[in-house]
XYZ file of C-alpha atoms in Angstrom:
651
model
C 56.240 279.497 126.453
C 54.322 276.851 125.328
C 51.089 277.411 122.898
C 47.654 277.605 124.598
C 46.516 274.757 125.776
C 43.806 273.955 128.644
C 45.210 271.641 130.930
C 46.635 270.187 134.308
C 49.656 271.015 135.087
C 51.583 269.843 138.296
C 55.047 271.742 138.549
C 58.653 269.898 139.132
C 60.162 270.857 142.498
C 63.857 269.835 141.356
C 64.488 267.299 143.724
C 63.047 270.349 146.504
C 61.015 269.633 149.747
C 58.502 266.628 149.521
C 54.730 267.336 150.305
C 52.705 265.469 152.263
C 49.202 265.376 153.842
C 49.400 267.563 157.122
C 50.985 270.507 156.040
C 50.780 273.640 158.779
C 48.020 275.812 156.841
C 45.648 272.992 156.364
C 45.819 271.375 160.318
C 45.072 275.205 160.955
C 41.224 274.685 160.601
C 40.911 270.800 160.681
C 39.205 271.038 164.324
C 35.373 271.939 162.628
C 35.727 271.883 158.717
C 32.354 273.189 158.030
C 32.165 276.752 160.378
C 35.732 277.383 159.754
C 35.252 277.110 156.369
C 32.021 279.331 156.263
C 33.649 282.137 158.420
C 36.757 282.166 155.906
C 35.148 282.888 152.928
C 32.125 284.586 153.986
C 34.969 287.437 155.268
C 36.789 287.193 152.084
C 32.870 288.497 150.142
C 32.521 291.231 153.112
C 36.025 292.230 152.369
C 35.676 292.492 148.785
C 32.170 294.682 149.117
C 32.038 296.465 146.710
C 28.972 299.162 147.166
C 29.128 299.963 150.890
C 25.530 300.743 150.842
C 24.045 297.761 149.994
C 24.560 294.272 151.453
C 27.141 291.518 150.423
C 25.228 288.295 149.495
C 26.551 285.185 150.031
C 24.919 281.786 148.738
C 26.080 278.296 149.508
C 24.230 275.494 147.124
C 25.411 271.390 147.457
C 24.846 269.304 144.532
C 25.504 266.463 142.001
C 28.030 266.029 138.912
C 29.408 263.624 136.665
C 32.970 263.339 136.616
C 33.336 262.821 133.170
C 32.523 266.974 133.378
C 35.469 267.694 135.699
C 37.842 269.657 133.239
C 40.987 267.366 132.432
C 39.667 264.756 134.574
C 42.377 261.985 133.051
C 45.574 264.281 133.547
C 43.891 265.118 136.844
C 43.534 261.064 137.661
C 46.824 260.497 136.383
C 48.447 262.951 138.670
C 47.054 260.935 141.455
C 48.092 257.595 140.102
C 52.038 259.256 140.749
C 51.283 260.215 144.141
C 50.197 256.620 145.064
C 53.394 255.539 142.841
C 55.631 257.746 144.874
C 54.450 257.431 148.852
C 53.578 253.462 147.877
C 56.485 252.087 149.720
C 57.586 254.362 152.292
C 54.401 255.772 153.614
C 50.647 253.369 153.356
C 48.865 256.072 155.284
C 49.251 258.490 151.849
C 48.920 256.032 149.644
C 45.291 254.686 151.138
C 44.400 258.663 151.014
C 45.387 258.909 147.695
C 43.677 255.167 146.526
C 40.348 257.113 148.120
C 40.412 260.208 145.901
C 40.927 257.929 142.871
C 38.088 255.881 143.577
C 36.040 258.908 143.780
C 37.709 260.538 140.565
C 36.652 256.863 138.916
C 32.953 257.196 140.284
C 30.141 258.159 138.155
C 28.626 261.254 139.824
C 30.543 263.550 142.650
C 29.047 265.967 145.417
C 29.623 269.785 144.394
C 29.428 272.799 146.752
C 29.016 276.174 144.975
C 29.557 279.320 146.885
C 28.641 282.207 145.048
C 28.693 286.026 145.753
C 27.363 289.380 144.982
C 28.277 293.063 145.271
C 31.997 292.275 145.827
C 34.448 293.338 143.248
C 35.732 289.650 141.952
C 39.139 288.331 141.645
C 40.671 291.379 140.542
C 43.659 290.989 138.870
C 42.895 288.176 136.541
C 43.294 290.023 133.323
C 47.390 290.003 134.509
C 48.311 287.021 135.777
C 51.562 287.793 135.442
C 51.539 290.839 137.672
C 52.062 289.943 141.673
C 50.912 294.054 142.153
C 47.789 294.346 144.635
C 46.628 290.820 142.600
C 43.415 289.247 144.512
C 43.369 286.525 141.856
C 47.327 285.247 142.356
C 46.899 285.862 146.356
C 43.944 283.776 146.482
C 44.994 280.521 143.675
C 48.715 280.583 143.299
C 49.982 282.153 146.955
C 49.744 280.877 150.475
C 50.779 283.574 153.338
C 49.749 286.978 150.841
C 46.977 288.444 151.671
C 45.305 291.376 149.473
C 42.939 292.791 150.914
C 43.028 296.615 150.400
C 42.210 297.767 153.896
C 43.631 298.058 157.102
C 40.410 296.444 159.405
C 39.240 293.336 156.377
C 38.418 290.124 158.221
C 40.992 288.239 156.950
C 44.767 288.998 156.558
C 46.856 286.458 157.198
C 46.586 284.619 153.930
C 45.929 280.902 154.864
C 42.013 280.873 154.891
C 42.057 279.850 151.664
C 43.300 276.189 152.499
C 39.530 275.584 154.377
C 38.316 274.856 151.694
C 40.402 271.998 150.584
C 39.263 270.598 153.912
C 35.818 270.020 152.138
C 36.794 268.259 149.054
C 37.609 264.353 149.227
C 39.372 264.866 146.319
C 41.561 268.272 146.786
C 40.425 270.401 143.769
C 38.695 273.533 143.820
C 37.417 275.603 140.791
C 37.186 279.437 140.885
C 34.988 281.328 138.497
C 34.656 285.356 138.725
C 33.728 288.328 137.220
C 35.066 291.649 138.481
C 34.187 295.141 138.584
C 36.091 296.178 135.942
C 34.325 293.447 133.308
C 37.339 291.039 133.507
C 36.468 287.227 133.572
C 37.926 284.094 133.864
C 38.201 280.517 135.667
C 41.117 278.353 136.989
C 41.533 274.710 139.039
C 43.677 274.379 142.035
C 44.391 270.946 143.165
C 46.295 270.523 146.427
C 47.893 267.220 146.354
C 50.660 265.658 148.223
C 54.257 265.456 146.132
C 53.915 262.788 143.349
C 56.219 261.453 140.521
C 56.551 264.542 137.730
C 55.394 263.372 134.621
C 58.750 262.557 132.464
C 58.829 259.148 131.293
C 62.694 259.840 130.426
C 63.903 258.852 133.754
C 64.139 255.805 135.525
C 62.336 255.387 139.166
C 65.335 255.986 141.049
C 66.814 259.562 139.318
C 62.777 260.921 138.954
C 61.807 264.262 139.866
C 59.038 264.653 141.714
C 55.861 267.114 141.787
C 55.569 270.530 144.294
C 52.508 269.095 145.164
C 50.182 271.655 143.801
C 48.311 271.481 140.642
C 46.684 274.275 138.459
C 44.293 273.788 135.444
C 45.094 276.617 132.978
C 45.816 277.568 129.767
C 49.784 277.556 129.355
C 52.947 276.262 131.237
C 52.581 279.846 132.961
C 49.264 278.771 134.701
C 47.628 281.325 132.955
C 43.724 281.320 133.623
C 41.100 280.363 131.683
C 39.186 283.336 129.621
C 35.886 282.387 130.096
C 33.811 281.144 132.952
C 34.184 277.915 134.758
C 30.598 276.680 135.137
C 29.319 272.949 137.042
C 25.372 273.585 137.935
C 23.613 273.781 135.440
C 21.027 276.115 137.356
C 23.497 279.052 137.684
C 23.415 280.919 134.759
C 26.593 282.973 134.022
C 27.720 286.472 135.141
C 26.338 289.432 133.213
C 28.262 292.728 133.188
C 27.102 294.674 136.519
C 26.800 291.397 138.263
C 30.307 291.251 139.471
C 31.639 288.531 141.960
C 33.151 285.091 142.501
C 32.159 281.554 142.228
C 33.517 278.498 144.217
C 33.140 275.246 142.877
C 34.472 272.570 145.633
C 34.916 269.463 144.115
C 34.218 265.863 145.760
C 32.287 267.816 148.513
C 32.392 265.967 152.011
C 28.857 266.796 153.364
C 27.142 265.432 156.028
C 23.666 265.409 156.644
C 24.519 268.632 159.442
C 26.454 270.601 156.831
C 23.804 273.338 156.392
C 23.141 273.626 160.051
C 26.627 274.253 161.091
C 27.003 276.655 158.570
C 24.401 278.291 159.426
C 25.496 278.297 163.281
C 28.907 279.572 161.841
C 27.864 281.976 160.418
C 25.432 283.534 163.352
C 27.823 282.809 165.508
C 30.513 285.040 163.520
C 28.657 287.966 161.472
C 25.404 288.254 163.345
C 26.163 291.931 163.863
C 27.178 292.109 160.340
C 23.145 290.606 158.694
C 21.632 292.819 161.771
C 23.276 296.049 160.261
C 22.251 295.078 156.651
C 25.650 294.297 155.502
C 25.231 291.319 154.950
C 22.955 288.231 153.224
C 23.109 284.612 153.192
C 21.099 282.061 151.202
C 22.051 278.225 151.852
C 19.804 276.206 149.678
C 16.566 277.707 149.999
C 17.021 279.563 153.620
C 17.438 283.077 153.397
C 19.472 284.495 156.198
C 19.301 288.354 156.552
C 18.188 291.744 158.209
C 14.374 290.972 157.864
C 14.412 287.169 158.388
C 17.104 286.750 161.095
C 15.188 286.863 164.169
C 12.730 283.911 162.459
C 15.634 281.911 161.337
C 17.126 282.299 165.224
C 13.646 281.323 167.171
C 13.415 278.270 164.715
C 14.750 275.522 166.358
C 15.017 273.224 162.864
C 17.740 275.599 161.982
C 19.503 276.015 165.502
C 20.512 273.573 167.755
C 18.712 274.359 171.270
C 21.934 274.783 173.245
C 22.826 277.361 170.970
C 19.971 279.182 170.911
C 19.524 280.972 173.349
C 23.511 282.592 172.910
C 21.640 283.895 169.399
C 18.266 285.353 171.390
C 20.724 286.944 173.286
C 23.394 288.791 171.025
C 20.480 289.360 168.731
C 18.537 291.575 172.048
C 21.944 292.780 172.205
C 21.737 294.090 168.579
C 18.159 295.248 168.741
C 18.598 297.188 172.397
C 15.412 294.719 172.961
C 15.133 294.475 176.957
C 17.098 295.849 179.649
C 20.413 296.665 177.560
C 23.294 299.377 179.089
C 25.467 300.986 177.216
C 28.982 301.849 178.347
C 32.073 303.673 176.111
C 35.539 301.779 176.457
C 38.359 304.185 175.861
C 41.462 302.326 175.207
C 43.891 305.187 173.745
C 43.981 303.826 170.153
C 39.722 304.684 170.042
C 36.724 303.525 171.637
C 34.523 300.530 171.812
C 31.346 300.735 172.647
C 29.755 297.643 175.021
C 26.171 296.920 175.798
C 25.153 294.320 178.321
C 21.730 293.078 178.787
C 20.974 292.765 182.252
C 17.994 290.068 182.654
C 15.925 289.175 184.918
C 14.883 285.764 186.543
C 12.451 285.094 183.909
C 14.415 285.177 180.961
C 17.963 284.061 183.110
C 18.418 281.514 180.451
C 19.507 283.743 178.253
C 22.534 284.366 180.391
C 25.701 284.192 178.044
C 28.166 285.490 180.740
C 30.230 286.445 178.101
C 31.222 289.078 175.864
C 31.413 288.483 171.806
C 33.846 290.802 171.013
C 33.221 292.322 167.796
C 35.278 293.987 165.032
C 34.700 296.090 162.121
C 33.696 294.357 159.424
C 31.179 292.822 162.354
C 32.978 290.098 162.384
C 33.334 288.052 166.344
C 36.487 287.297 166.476
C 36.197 285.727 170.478
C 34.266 285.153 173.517
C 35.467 286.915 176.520
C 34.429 285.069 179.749
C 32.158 287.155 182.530
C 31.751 286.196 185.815
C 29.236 282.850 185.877
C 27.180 283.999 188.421
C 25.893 287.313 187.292
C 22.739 286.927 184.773
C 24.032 289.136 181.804
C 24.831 288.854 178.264
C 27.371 290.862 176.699
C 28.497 292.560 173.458
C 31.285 294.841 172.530
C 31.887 296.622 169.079
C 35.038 297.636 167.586
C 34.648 300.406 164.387
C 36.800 301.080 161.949
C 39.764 302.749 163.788
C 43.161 302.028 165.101
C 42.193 300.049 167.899
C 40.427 298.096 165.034
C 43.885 297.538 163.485
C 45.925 297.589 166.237
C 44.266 294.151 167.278
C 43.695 292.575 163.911
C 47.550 292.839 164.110
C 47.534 290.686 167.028
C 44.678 287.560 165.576
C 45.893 284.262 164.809
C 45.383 282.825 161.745
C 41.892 281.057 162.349
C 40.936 285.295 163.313
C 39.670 283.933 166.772
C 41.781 285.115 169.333
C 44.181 288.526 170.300
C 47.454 287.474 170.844
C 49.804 289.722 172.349
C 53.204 288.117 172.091
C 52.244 288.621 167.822
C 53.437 291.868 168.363
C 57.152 293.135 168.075
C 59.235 292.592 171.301
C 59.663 295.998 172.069
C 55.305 296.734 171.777
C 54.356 293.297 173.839
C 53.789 294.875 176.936
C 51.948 297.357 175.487
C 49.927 295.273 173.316
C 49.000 293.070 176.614
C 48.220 296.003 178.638
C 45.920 297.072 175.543
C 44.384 293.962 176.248
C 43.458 293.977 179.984
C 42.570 296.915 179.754
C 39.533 296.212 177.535
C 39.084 292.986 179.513
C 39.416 295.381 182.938
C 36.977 297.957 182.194
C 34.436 295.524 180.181
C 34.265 293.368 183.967
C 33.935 296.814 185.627
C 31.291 298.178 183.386
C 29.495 294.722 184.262
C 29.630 294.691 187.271
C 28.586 298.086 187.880
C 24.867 296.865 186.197
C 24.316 295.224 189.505
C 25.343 298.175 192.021
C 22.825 298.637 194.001
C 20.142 301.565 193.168
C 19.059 303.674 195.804
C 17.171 301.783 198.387
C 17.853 298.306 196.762
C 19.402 295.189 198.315
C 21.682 293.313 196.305
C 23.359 290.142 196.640
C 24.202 288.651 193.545
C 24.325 284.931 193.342
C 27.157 284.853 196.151
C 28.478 288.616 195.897
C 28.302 288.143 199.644
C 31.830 286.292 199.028
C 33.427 289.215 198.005
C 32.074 291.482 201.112
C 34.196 291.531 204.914
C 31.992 289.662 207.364
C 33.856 290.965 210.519
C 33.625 294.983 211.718
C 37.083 294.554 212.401
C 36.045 293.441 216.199
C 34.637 290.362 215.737
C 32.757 288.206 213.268
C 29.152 288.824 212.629
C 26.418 286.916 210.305
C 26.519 288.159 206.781
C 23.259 290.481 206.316
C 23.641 291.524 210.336
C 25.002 293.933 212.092
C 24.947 294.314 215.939
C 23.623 298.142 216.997
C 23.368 299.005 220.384
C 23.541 295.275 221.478
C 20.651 294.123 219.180
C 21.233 292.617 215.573
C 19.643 294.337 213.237
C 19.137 293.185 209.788
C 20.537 295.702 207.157
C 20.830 295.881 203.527
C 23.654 294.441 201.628
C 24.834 296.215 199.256
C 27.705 296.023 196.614
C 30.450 298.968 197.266
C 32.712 300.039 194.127
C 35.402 298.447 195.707
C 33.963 295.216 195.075
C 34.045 295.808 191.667
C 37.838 295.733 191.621
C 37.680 292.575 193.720
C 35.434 290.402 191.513
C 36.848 290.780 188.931
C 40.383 290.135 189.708
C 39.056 286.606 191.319
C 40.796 283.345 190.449
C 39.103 279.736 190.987
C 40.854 276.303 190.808
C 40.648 274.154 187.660
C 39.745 270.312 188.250
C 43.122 269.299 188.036
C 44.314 272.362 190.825
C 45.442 274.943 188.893
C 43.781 278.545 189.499
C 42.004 280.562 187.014
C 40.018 283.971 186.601
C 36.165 283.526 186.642
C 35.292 286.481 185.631
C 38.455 286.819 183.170
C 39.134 282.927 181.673
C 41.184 280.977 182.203
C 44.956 282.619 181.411
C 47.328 281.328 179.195
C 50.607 281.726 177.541
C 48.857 284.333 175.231
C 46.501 285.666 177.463
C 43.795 283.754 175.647
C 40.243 283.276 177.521
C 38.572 280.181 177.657
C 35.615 278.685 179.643
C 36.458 276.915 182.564
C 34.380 274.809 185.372
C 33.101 275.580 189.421
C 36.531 275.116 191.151
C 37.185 272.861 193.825
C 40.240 271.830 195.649
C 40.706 267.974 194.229
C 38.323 265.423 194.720
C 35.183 265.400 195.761
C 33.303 264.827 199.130
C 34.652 265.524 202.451
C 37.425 263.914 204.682
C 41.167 263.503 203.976
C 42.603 263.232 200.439
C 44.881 260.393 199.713
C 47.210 262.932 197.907
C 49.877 264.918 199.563
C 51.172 263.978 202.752
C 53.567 266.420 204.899
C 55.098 264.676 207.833
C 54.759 266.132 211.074
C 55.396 265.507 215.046
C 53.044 266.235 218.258
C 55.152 268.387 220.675
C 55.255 266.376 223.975
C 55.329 263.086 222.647
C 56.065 260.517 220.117
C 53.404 260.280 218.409
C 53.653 260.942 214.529
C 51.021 263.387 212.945
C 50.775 263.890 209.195
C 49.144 267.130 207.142
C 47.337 265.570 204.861
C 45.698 267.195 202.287
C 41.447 267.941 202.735
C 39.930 267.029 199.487
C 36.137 268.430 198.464
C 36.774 272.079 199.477
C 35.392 274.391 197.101
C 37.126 277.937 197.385
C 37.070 281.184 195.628
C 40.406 283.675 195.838
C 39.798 287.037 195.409
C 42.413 289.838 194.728
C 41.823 292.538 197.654
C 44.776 294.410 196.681
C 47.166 293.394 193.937
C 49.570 296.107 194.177
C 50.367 294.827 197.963
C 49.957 291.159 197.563
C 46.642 291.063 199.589
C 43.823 287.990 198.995
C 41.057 286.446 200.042
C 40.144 282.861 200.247
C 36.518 281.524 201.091
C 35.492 278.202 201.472
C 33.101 276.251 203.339
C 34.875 273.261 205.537
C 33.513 269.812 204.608
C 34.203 268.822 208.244
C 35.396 269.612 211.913
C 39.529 270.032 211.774
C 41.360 271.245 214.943
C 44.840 272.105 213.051
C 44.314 273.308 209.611
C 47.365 274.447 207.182
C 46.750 276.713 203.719
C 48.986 276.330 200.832
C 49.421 278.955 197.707
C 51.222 278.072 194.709
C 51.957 280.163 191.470
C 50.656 278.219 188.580
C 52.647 278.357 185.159
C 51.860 278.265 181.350
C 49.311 275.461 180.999
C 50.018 274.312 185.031
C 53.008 272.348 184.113
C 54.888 274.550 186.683
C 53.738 274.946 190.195
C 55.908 277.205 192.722
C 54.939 277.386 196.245
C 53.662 281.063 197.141
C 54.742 282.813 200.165
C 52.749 283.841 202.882
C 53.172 287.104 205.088
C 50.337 287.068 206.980
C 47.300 285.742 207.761
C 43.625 285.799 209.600
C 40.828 283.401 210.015
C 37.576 284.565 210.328
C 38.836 287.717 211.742
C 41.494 286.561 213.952
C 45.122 286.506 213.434
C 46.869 283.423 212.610
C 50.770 283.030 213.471
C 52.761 280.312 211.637
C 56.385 278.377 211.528
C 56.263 278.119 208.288
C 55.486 280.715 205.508
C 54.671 277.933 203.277
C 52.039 275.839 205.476
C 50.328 278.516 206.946
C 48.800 277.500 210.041
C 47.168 276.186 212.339
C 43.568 276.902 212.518
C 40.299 275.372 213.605
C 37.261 274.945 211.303
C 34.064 273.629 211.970
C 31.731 271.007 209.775
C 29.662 273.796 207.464
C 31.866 276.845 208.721
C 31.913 279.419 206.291
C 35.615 280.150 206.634
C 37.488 283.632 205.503
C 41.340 283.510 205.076
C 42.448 287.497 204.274
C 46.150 286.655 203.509
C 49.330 289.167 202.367
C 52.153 287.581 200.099
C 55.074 288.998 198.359
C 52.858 288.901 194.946
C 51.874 291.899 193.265
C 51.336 290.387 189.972
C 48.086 288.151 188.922
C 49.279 284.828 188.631
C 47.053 281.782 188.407
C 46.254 280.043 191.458
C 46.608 276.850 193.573
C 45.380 276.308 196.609
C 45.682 273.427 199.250
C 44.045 273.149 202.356
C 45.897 270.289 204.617
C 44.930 269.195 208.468
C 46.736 267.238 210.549
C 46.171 263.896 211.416
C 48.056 260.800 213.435
């Protein structure tokens, strides 16, 4: 081993893989730089707490430099200088990347983003770089895919958040600085560059080895770090013992003039449970961001944009139990989550999330789960520190923002999906049970009337109505448990067709949930489609008819009875149709497959429909503003993702 010596150093890959710009880890969190970045590393401080009784504080502070201070700044420029030699003639897009960063390495002053924090334990395992054991320092500089984190439920485990902040840096170079618990301090560079020429003036062009990619600044050809602190603003004065924690310097940093504010929105949007229970604090520039100053920061709208604001009023009533909040237990087998909705009324209706931010231990939101639009709620459910805490960080992708079943082993997939629905299952239930109706009360929530029989099994009667002794009578509506089990198992069509779950999201391959818009059956406006066509011929005659398909019908389908393939469609018919035929088709991952459903049985508005074809159900009349109600059996008895098509015939 070479003597001590601090410099750049950019190791040989022996004629290995090439590097180039958009490696997997870093496209992971390209989609919004700024809040990805924010949640990564504010999770790495909560997950390196070190006193569990006082907060984690977190401070984020932009800046000038000159690059003439940027340690090694000539091996560093020279080490770009290769990687323009190297892509120059087989790729221009890396080269112009690379003839940026240069420019900015040649400037006079650079942007700087410190991130700085306190009460965490530091990058322990500095004092031994060479030893891999349980070593924060080597898993966070010199490893991509290692994660040490200590504990079973930390925020962050798959080992790739690191790369975010590289995202921020126009010129790819990072400095860490830390102090840990045990008085151990030190500093290293990181810069992650594409593959350039190695440095060996020996070889000609053609035979010349060529760089890994990354870079470390250190003291010896073992990348040893540096023994003392790495320090850029001036303003920060260095660690004293007692004041343990790590320091961020992101070279080159990209700001915009928005950069506080979405960090600020990231980081509500992520740990607002975590600064409500005093676990956490964040300072970006001068705005303080914790237990006593969040609701201020929240009702300010020249730190929140006003479409988000009134998600924050809500989860932060949530937090407080300010307003009409329920609380409901939800026992999944590996522990239990507890999940309060806040119920509001038409006053504050703006508030209305209708979602749930699912929560887990260390507070952090890992997702949105979709509610039924049309209920006026706002939802939040918390996952401790338990096995159902692990069992799903098991399952989060890398960006932590979504449970994915098919993570898990083959053999625990159903499992892990049924783990899933069931929380989604019983949070809808617990929902929807907010708006049963109370003794004496009438309830029709925002089209609950969909989800209710309008016939007595005799004939069809008015919603709201019932005929008693030969006079209508008005009565109350009210919503029955079974209509809990309905609503929530409802499915609505996507713009381009395809069926979703309202009050679920919309399914995919992963059973992720997403938002999704008011369904509708193509188009818009009444009359005929110009899509689909099914030829057809009058009995009796010769003249031609065509099914054609009815565009502008706006439908819901509701599951009456999954386990024996019974539904309900409701729609409202856009005009007056004498011969009208109803479609069903199965809808696969992301609706590039579409199977035709088949149909059993079938009535209209109360009255039983018979059919030639199990496929195009039908015919039956509808009338211009008819509130129509298809109750329908199929072979089905899974929930799938729905299509439907409504066709009448015409010459």
């Amino acid at each position: 081993m070479c003597e001590d010596k601090l410099m750049w150093r950019f190791a040989h890959s022996n004629y290995g893989i090439r590097k180039g710009l958009n490696t997997g880890d870093a496209e992971t969190f390209k989609s919004d730089p700024y809040a990805n970045f924010a949640r990564e590393v504010v999770q790495n401080s909560i997950d390196a707490q070190l006193d569990r009784d006082k907060p984690v504080t977190v401070e984020f502070h932009a800046f000038k430099i000159n690059t003439c201070d940027i340690p090694g700044i000539d091996d560093l420029k020279s080490a770009v200088k290769r990687c323009i030699e190297l892509w120059n003639d087989s790729n221009s897009e890396f080269s112009k990347v690379y003839d940026d960063i240069l420019n900015k390495l040649n400037s006079r002053v650079i942007g700087c983003l410190r991130i700085s924090d306190k009460n965490t334990v530091g990058l322990d395992g500095i004092e031994r770089p060479d030893d891999w054991r349980d070593n924060k320092f080597l898993a966070l500089t010199r490893s991509t895919g290692v994660s040490n984190k200590g504990n079973d439920t930390a925020g962050g485990s798959k080992g790739v958040g690191k790369n975010a902040a590289f995202l921020l840096s126009e010129v790819k170079t990072v400095f860490y600085s830390t102090l840990t618990f045990k008085g151990c301090k030190g500093g290293f560079g990181v810069a992650d560059f594409i593959s350039g020429y190695a440095e060996d003036s020996r070889a000609d062009t053609e035979s010349r080895d060529y760089t890994q990619g990354e870079g470390y600044f250190g003291r010896n050809d073992r990348n040893h770090p540096c023994e003392e602190f790495v320090r850029f603003d001036k303003d920060f004065h260095d660690r004293e013992q007692g004041d343990s924690g790590t320091d961020i310097y992101i070279l080159g940093f990209a700001q915009n003039e928005k950069w506080a504010y979405e960090i600020i929105e990231s980081v509500l949007d992520s740990f607002m449970a975590c600064i409500a229970n005093n676990k956490l604090e964040i300072k970006i520039n001068e705005q303080v961001i914790n237990h006593d100053t969040l609701w201020s920061v929240i009702s300010n709208q020249l730190y929140i944009n006003p479409k988000k604001q009134a998600m924050f009023v809500a989860q932060y009533k949530l937090l407080k139990g300010d307003g009409d909040v329920r609380v409901f237990d939800i026992d999944t087998g590996y522990g239990v989550a507890k999940l309060s909705v806040l119920v509001l009324n038409d006053n504050d209706k703006r508030l209305a999330t209708h979602k749930c931010a699912m929560i887990r231990y260390p507070y952090m939101k890992i997702k949105d789960f979709s509610l039924q639009s049309n209920l006026n709620v706002a939802a939040m459910c918390i996952i401790e520190n338990d096995k159902l805490c692990s069992t799903l960080r098991d399952l989060e992708n890398p960006q932590h923002s979504n449970w994915e079943y098919k993570r898990a082993n083959p053999q625990n997939r159903q499992a892990m999906r049924d783990l899933i629905n069931s929380i989604k299952d019983q949070i809808s239930d617990n929902v929807l049970s907010c708006f049963q109706a109370e003794a004496h009360d009438t309830i029709d929530p925002y089209g609950a009337g969909d989800y209710l029989a309008e016939t007595n099994g005799e004939g069809s009667e008015p919603n709201g109505y019932a005929t008693v002794n030969g006079n209508q009578e008005e009565i109350e509506v009210t919503k029955p448990k079974e209509a809990i089990v309905i609503e929530k198992n409802a499915y609505i069509e996507q713009n381009d067709g395809a069926g979703v779950r309202p009050e679920i999201g919309q399914s995919d391959s992963d059973g992720d949930d997403t938002s999704h818009p008011e369904g509708h059956n193509e188009g818009s406006g009444g009359g005929y489609g110009e899509g689909d066509e099914l030829g057809g011929s009058k009995d009796g005659d010769n003249i031609v008819m065509k099914k054609a398909q009815i565009a502008g019908v706006r439908y819901r389908v509701i599951a009456l009875d999954k386990d024996k393939g019974k539904y309900r469609i409701t729609f409202t018919a856009p005009d007056t149709y004498e011969a009208c035929y109803i479609s069903l088709y199965i809808v696969g991952d992301e609706f590039k497959q579409k199977d035709k459903l088949s149909i059993k049985n079938m009535k209209c508005n109360g009255v039983k429909i018979a059919s030639d074809s199990e496929f195009e159900y039908g015919p039956f009349a509808m009338k211009t503003g008819q509130k129509v109600i298809a109750e329908l059996e199929t072979n089905q008895t899974e929930y799938f993702s729905c299509e439907v098509k409504i066709y009448a015939t015409q010459k």
